[in-house]
Coordinates of C-alpha atoms in Angstrom, one line a residue:
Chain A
X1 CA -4.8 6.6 9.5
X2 CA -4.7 5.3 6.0
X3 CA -1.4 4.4 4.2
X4 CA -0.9 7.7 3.0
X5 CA -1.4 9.7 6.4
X6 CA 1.3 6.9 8.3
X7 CA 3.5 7.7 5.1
X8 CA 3.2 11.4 5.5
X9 CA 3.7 11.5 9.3
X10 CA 6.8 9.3 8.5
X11 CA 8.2 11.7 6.6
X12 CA 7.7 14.5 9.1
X13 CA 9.5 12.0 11.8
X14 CA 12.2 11.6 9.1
X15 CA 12.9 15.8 9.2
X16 CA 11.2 16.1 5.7
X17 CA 11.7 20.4 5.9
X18 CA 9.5 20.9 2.9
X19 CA 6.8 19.3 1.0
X20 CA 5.5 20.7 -2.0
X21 CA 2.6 18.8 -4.1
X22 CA -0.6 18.7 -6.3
X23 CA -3.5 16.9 -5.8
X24 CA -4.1 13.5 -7.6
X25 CA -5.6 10.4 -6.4
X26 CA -5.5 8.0 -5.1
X27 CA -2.9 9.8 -3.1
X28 CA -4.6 13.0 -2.1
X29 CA -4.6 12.2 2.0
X30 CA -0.8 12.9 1.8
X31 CA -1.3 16.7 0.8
X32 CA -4.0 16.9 3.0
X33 CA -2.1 15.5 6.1
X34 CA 0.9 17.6 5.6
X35 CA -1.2 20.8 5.0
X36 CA -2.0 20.6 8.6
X37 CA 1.3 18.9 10.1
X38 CA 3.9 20.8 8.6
X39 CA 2.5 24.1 9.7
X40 CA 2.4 22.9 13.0
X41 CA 5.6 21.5 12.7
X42 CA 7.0 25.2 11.7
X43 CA 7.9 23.6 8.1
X44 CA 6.4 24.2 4.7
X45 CA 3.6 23.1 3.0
X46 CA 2.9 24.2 -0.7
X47 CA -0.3 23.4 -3.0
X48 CA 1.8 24.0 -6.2
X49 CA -0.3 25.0 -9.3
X50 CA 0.7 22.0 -10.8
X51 CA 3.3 18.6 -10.9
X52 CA 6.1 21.0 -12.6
X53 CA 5.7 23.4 -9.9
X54 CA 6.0 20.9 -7.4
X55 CA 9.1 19.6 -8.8
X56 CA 11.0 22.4 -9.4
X57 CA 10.4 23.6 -6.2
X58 CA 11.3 20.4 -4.3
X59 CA 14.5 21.4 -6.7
X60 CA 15.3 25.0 -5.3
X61 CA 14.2 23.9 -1.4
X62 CA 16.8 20.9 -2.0
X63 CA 19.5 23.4 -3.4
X64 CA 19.4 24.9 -0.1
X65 CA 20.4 21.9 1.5
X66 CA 16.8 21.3 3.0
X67 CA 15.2 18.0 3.2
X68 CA 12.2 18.5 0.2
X69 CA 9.8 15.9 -1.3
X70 CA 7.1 15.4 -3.5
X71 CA 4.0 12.7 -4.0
X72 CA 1.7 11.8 -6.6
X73 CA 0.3 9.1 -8.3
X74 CA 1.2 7.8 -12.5
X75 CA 0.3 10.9 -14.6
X76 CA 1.5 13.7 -11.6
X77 CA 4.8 11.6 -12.0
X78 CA 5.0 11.9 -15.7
X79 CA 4.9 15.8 -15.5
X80 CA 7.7 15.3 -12.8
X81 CA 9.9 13.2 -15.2
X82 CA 11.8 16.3 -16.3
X83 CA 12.0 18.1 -13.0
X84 CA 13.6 14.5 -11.7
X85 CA 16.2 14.3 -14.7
X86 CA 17.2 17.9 -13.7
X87 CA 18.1 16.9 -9.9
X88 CA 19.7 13.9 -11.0
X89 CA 22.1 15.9 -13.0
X90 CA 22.4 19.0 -10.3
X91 CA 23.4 15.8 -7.7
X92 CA 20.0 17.2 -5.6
X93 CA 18.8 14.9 -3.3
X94 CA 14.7 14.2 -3.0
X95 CA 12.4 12.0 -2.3
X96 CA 9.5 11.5 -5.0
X97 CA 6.6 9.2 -3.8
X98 CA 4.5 7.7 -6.5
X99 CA 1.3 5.9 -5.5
X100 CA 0.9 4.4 -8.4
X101 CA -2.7 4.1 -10.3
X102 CA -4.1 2.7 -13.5
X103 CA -2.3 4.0 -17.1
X104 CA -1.7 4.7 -19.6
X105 CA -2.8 7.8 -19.8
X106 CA -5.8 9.1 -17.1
X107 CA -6.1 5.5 -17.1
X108 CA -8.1 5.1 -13.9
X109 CA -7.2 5.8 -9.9
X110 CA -7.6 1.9 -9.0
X111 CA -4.1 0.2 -8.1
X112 CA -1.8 -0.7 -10.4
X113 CA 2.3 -1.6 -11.1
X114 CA 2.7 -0.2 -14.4
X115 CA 5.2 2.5 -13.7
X116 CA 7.8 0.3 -12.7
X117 CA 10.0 0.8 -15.9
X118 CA 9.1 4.6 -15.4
X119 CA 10.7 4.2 -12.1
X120 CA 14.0 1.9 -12.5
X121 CA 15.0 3.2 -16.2
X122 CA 14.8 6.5 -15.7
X123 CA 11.7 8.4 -16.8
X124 CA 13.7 11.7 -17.8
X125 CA 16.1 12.2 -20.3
X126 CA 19.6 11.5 -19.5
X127 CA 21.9 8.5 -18.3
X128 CA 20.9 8.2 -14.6
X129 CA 19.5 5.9 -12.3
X130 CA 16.6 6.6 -9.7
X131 CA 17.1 4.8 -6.7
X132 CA 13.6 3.0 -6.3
X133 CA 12.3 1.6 -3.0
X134 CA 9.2 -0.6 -3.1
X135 CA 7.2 -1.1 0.6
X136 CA 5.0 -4.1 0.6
X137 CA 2.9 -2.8 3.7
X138 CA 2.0 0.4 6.0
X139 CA 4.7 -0.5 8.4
X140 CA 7.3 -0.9 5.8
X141 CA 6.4 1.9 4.2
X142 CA 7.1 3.9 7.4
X143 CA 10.0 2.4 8.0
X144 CA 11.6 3.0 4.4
X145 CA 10.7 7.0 5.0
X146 CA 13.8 7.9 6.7
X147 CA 16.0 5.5 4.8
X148 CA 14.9 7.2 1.3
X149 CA 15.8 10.9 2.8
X150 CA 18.8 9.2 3.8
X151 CA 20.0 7.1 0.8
X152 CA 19.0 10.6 -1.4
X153 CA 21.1 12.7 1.1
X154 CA 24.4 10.5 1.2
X155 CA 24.3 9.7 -2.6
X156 CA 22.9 13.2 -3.3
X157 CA 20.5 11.9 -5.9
X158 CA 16.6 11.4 -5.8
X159 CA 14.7 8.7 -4.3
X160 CA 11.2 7.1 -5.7
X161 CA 9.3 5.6 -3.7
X162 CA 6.9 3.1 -5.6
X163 CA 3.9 2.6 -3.8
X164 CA 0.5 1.6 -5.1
X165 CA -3.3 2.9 -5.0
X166 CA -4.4 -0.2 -2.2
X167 CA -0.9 1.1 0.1
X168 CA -1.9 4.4 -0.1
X169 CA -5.7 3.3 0.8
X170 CA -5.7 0.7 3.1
X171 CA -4.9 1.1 6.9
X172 CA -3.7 -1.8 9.3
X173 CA -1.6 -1.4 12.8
X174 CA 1.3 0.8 12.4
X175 CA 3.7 1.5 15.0
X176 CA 5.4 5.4 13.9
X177 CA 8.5 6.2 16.0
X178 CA 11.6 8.4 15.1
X179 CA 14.2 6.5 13.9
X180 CA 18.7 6.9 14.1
X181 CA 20.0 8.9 10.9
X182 CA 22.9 7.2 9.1
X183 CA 25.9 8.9 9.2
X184 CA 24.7 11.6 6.7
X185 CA 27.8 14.0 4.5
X186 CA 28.1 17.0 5.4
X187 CA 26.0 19.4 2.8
X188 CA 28.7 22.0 1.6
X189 CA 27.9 22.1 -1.5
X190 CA 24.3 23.9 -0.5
X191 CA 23.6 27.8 -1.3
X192 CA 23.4 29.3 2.0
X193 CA 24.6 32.3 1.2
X194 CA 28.3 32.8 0.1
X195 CA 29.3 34.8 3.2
X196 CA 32.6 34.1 4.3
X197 CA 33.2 31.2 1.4
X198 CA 33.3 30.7 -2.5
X199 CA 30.2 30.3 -4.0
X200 CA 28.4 27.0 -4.4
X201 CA 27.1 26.3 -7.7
X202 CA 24.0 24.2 -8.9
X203 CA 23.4 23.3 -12.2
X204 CA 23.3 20.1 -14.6
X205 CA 24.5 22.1 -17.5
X206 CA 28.1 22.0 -18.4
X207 CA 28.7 23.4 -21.5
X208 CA 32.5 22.9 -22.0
X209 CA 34.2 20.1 -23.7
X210 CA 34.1 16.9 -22.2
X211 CA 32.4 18.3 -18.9
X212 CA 29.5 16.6 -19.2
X213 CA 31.2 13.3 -20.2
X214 CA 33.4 13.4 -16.8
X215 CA 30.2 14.3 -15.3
X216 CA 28.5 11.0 -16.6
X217 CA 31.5 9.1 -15.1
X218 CA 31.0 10.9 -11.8
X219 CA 27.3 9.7 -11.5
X220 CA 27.8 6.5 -13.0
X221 CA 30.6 5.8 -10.3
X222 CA 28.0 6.5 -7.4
X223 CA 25.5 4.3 -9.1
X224 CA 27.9 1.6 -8.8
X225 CA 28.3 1.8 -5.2
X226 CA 24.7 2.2 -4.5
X227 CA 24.5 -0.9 -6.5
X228 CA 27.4 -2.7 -4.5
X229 CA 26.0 -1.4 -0.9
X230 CA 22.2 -1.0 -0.8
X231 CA 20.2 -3.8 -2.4
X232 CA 17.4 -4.9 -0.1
X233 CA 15.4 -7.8 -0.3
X234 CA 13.3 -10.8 1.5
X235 CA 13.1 -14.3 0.5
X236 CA 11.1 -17.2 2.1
X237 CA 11.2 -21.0 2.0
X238 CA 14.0 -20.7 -0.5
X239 CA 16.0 -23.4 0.7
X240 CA 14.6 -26.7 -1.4
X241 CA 12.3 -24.8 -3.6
X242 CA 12.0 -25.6 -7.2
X243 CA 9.4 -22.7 -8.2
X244 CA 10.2 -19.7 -6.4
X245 CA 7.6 -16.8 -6.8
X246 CA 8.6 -13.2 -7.2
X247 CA 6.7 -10.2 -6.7
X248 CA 7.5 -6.9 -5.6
X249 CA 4.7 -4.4 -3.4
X250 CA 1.5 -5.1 -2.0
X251 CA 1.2 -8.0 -4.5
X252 CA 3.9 -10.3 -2.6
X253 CA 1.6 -10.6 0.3
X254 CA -0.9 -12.1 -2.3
X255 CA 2.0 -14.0 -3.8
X256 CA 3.1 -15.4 -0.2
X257 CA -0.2 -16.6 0.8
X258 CA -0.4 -18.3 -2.8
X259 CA 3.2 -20.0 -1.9
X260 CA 1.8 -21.2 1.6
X261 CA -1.2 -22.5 -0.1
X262 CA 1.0 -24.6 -3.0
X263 CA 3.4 -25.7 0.4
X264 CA 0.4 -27.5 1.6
X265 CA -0.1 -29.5 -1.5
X266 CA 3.4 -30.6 -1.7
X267 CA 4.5 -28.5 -4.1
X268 CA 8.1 -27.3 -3.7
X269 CA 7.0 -23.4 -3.9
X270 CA 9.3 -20.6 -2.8
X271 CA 9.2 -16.4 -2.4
X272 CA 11.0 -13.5 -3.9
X273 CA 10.8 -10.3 -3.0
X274 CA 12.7 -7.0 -3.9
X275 CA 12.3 -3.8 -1.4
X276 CA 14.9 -2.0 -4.1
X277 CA 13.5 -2.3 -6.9
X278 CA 16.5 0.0 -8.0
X279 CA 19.2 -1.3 -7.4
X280 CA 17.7 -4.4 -8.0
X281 CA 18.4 -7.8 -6.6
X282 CA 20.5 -9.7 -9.5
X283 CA 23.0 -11.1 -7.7
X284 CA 20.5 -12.6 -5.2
X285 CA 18.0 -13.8 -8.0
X286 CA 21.1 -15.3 -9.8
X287 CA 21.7 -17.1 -7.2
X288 CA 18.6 -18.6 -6.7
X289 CA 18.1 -19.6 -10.3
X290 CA 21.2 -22.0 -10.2
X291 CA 19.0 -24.9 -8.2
X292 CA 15.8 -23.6 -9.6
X293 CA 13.0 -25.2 -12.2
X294 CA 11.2 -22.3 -13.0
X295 CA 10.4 -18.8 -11.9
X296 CA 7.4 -17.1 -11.8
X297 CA 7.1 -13.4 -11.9
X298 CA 3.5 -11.9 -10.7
X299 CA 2.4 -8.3 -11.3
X300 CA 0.0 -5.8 -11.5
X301 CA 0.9 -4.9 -14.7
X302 CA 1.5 -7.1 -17.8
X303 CA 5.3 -7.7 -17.5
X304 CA 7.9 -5.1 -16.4
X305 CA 10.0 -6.1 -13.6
X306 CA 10.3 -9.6 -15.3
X307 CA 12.6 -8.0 -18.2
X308 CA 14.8 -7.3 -14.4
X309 CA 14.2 -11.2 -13.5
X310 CA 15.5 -12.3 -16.7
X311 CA 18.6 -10.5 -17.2
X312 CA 19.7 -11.5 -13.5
X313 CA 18.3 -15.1 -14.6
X314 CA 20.5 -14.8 -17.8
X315 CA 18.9 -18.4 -18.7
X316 CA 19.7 -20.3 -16.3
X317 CA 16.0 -21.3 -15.8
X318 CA 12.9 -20.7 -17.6
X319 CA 10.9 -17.0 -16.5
X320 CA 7.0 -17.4 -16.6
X321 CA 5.1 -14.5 -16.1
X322 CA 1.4 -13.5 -14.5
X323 CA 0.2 -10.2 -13.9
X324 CA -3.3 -7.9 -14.3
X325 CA -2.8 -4.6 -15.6
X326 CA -5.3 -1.3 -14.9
X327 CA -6.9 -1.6 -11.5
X328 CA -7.0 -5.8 -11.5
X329 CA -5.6 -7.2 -8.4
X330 CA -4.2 -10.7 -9.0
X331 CA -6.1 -13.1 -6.0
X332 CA -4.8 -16.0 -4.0
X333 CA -6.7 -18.3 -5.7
X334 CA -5.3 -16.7 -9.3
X335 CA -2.2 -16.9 -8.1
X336 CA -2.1 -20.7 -6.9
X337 CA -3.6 -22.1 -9.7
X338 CA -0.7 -20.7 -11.7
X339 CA 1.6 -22.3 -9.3
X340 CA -0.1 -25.4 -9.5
X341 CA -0.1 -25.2 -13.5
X342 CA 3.7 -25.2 -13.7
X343 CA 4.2 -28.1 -10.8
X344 CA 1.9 -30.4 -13.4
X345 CA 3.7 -29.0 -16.3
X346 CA 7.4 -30.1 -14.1
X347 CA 6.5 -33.3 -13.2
Chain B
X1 CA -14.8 -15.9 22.5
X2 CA -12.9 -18.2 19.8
X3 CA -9.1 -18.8 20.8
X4 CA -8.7 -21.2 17.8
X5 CA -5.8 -20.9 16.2
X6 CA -6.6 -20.3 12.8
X7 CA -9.2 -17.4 12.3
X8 CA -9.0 -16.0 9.1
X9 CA -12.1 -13.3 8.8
X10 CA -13.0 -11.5 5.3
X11 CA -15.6 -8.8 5.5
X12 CA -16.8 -6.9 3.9
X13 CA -19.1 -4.0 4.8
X14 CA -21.5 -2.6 2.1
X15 CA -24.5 -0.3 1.7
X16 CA -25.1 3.7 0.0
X17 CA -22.8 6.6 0.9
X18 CA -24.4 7.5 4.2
X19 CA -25.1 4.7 6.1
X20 CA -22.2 4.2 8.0
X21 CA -20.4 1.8 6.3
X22 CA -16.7 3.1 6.5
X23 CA -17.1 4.0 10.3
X24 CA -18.5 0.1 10.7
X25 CA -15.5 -1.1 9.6
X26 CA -13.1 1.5 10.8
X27 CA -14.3 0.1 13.9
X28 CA -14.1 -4.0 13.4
X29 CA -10.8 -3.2 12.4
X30 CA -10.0 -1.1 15.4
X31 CA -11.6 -3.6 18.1
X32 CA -9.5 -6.7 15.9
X33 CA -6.3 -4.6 16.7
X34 CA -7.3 -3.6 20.3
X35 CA -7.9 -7.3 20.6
X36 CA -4.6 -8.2 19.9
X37 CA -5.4 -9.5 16.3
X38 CA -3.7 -8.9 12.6
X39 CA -5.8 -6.7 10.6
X40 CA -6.6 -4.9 7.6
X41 CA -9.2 -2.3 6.3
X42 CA -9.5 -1.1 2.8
X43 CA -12.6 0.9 1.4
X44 CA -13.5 1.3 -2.0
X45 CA -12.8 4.6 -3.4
X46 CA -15.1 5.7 -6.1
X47 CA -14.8 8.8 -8.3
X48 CA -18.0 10.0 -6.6
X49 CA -18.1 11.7 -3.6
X50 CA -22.1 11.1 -2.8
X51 CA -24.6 9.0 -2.9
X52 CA -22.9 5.9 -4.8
X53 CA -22.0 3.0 -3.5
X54 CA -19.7 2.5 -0.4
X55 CA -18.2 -0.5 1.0
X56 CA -15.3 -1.6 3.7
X57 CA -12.9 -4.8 3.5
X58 CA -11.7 -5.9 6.9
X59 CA -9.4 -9.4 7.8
X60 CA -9.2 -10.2 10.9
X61 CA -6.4 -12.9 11.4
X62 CA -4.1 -14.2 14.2
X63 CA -1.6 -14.6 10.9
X64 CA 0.1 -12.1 9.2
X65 CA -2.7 -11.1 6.2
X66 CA -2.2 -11.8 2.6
X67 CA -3.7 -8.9 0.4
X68 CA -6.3 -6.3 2.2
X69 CA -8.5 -6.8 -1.2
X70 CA -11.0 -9.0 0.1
X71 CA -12.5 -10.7 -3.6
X72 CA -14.7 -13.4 -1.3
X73 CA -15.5 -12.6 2.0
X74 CA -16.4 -15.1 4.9
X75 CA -19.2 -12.9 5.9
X76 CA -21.1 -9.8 4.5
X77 CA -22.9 -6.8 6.0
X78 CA -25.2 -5.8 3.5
X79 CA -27.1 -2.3 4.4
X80 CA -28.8 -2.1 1.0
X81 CA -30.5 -3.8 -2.5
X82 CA -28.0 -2.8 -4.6
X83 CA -25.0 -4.1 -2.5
X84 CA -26.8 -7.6 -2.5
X85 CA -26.5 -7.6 -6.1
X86 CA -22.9 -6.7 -6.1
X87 CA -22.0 -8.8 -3.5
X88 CA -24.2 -11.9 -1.8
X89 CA -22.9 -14.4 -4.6
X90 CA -19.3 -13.5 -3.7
X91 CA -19.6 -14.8 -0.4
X92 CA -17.7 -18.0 1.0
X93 CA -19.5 -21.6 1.5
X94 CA -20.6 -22.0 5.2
X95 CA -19.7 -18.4 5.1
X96 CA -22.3 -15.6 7.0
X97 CA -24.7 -12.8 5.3
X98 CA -26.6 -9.9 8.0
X99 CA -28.9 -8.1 6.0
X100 CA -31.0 -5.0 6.7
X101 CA -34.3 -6.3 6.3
X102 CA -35.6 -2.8 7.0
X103 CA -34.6 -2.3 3.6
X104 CA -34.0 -5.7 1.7
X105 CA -37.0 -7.5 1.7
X106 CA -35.7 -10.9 0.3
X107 CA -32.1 -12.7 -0.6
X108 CA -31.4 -14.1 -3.9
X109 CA -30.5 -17.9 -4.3
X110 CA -27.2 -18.3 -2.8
X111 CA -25.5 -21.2 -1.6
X112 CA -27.1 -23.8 1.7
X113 CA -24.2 -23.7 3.4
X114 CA -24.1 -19.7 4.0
X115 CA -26.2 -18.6 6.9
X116 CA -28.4 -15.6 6.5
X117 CA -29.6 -13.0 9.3
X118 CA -32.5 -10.3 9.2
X119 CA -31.6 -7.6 11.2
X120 CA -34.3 -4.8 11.1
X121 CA -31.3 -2.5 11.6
X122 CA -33.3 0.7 10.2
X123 CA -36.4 0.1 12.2
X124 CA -34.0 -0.9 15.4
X125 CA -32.2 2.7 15.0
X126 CA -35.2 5.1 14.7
X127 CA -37.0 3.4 18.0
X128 CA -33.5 4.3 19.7
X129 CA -33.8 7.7 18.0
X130 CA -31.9 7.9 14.9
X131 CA -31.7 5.6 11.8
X132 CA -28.1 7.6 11.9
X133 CA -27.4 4.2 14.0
X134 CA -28.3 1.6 12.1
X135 CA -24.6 0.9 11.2
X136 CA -23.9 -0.3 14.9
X137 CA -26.9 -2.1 15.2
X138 CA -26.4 -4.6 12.3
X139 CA -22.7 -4.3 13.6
X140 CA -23.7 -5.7 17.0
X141 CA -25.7 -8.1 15.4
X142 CA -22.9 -9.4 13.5
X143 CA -20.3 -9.4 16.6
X144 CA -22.8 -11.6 18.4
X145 CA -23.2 -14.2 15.6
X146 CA -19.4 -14.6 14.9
X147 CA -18.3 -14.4 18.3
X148 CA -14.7 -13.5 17.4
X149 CA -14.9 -10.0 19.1
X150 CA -17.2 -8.7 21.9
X151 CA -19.7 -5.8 21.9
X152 CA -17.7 -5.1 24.9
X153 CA -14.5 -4.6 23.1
X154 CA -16.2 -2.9 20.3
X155 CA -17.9 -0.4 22.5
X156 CA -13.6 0.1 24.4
X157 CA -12.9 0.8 20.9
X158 CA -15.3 3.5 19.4
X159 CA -14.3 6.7 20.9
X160 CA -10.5 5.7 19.0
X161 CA -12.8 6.1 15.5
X162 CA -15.2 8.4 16.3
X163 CA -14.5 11.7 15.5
X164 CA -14.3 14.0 18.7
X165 CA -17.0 16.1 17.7
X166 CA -19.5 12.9 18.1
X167 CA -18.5 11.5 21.1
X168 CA -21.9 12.8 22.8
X169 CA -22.8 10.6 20.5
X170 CA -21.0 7.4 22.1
X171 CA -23.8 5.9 24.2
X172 CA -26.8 6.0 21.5
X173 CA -23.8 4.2 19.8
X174 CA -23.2 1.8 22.5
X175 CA -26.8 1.1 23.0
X176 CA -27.2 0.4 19.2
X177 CA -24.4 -2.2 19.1
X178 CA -26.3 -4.0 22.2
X179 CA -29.7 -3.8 20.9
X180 CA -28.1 -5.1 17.3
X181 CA -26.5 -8.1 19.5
X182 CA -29.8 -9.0 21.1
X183 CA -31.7 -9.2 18.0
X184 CA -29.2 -11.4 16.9
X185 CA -29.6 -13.8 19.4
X186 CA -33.6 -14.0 19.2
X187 CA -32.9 -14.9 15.4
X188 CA -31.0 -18.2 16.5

């Protein structure tokens, strides 16, 4: 079972009622997994004629109060950008998993972080927030399944999950088992029918005066909490560090085994890493800067979540940045050498 | 077997579309986790669905792994010319290299320190009865050199990769990962 397949079968375990999709590489295994699961399961499975279609209908099964997602990889989720703007403004919750490949563009389907502003900014029109969850490995992917269909349900928003062209491919011991919900709202606000109650109305349009201004307020008020409750991260050898390393995905497995490395040559190295990459781990980061020389941000792309680092940094140390862009894969050895560049340049 | 604590295996598996490649190391990574290890497994995915190039990365560790992307492995399984090109110069110092000498006929300078193996795997496979084999004989010849995993556990292992449909398949299978490990052995 590759990445995709352990994330699919995830999402049945999380009560996913209803995936809709288009192919794409290098996340095709997922439509092709759930084709055959969620029949069996008694769920749905559509092969949408294209990335709108998907959307929109992840939009009408979620109206209904159903559990609907969506995957593809960079240019799927570019189509998508509108459909996601629209659930954000109906309050719809979803889960969108982007497996992210080489851009701009076609680009290529070799691994890549480039969609990261995409992600955390907001790749629709509007002024909303995508809550963005970044697994660094099978097993955390699978584990952050039933959190995203929960976060989406109790803040009724969508979820992205940003994932990457080597998660999707590789495949390493994964142990899938159903997890505990949260303590999940109660969906009245879903069309059901109107029998016996007033009807429910979904929409993002709200044409009279000032509606959609109290609207913004509304949504801006739940982005707050989310960014007050549900920041996730991981840090490592912190404590008497004076670099500390940050990397978000599969690349902070590279990182950590460049930080191990630097440890054994007596450099003072430490490790970063954010699971949400929305909302994203400022306060943490902030902290860390206060005792810090320098920061080093590594990517697979050639600079986007170091704009994040530096506005939680706000100066308080400098921000160096590394990263490959279009299918290159920062190495170990890449990454240790630039560790071992800014020790020199310290001392 | 090794019980030091600090394996840290890189393969990587290379050859045509075909040969066998992505069930070879489907397989080293199944028989790593049956045998208690860390691993990973990544193939390369080209935009073409036949008769390019195909290649596996496993690590096998008894430490949580770093990236799956193996860059340079510790040893290579080479089925084919063109994956020598790609990939023999890549290879670790004191690292390994088994070739198919049934269809490589010589090695290009590479570093003293890696050890090189000629493993008829081709000609092994069709005097079992099908050159469809030649990826567990080469596969067996590689277990035995690196002594990290059995043929034993290898052979426990295959019928959890091998589609159902093949499973009459399993003891031609078993019998090429032996006969790989043997010639292994007589090459010193």
């Amino acid at each position: 079972m590759c990445g995709n397949e352990a994330m699919a079968e995830a999402a049945i375990l999380a009560d996913c009622d209803a995936y809709f999709g288009y192919p794409i590489t290098p996340q095709n295994e997922v439509p092709a997994y759930m084709s055959r699961r969620m029949p069996e399961e008694g769920r749905v499975f559509v092969q949408c004629e294209s990335e709108l279609a998907a959307i929109n209908m992840v939009f009408g099964a979620s109206a209904t109060g159903k559990r609907a997602m969506t995957s593809s990889s960079s240019p799927g989720i570019s189509l998508m950008q509108e459909g996601i703007s629209y659930l954000a403004g109906a309050e719809l919750p979803a889960v969108i998993v982007n497996v992210m490949r080489g851009g701009p563009g076609l680009g290529n389907i070799a691994p890549s972080q480039g969609d990261y502003f995409q992600a955390t900014r907001g790749g629709g029109h509007g002024d909303y927030r995508t809550i963005t969850l970044a697994p660094s490995g099978v097993q955390e992917w699978v584990d952050l399944m039933p959190l995203a269909f929960d976060l989406a349900d109790i803040y009724r928003t969508p979820v992205m999950i940003l994932a990457d062209g080597i998660l999707g491919q590789m495949m390493e011991p994964v142990v899938l088992d159903k997890k505990p919900k949260r303590d999940l709202p109660a969906k009245d606000w879903a069309l059901t029918g109107a029998k016996g109650r007033c009807q429910n109305i979904v929409r993002s349009l709200y044409l009279k005066e000032g509606a959609v201004e109290q609207h913004n307020y509304k949504l801006q008020k739940r982005y707050k909490e989310i960014e007050k409750k549900e920041v996730l991260c991981e840090q490592y050898e912190i404590e008497d560090a004076e670099i500390v390393v940050i990397a978000y995905g599969v690349v902070a497995r590279t990182v950590r085994a460049a930080v191990d490395l630097a440890k054994k040559e007596g450099i003072k190295a430490g490790w970063f890493r954010p699971i949400t990459l929305w909302p994203f781990p400022s306060e943490q980061i902030s902290a860390i800067a206060e005792q810090l020389k320098v920061f080093l941000t590594v990517e697979m792309s050639l600079g986007q979540m170091v704009e994040d680092v530096k506005l939680a940094v706000a100066g308080k140390c400098p921000v160096v940045f590394y990263g490959r862009p279009g299918g290159g894969v920062p190495t170990v050895e890449q990454v240790l050498e630039h560790i071992r560049q800014l020790w020199t340049k310290q001392k | 077997m090794k019980t030091a604590t600090d394996i840290y295996e890189e393969v990587i598996i290379a050859g045509f579309g075909g040969q066998g490649i992505i069930l070879a190391g489907k397989l080293l990574a199944q028989t790593a986790m049956q045998g208690g290890f860390e691993t990973t497994y990544m193939s390369s995915y080209g935009a073409e669905m036949r008769g390019g190039t195909a290649n596996s990365m496993i690590t096998v560790s008894n430490a949580p792994i770093a990236s799956p992307v193996v860059t340079s492995p510790t040893a290579l399984i080479v089925m084919n010319k063109a994956s020598v090109n790609k990939f023999a110069r890549r290879v670790k110092n004191n690292g390994l290299i088994i070739y198919n000498s049934s269809l490589i006929d010589e090695m290009p300078d590479i570093e003293e320190s890696i050890q090189t193996v000629a493993i008829p795997a081709d000609d092994i496979a069709v005097e079992l009865g099908s050159v469809k084999i030649a990826n567990m004989v080469i596969f067996g010849a590689y277990l035995q050199k690196r002594n990290i995993l059995s043929v034993t556990q290898a052979a426990e292992a295959l019928p959890n990769v091998l589609a159902k449909r093949y499973h009459k398949m399993l003891d031609i299978n078993i019998q090429a990962l032996r006969r790989g490990a043997q010639s292994a052995e007589k090459s010193g």
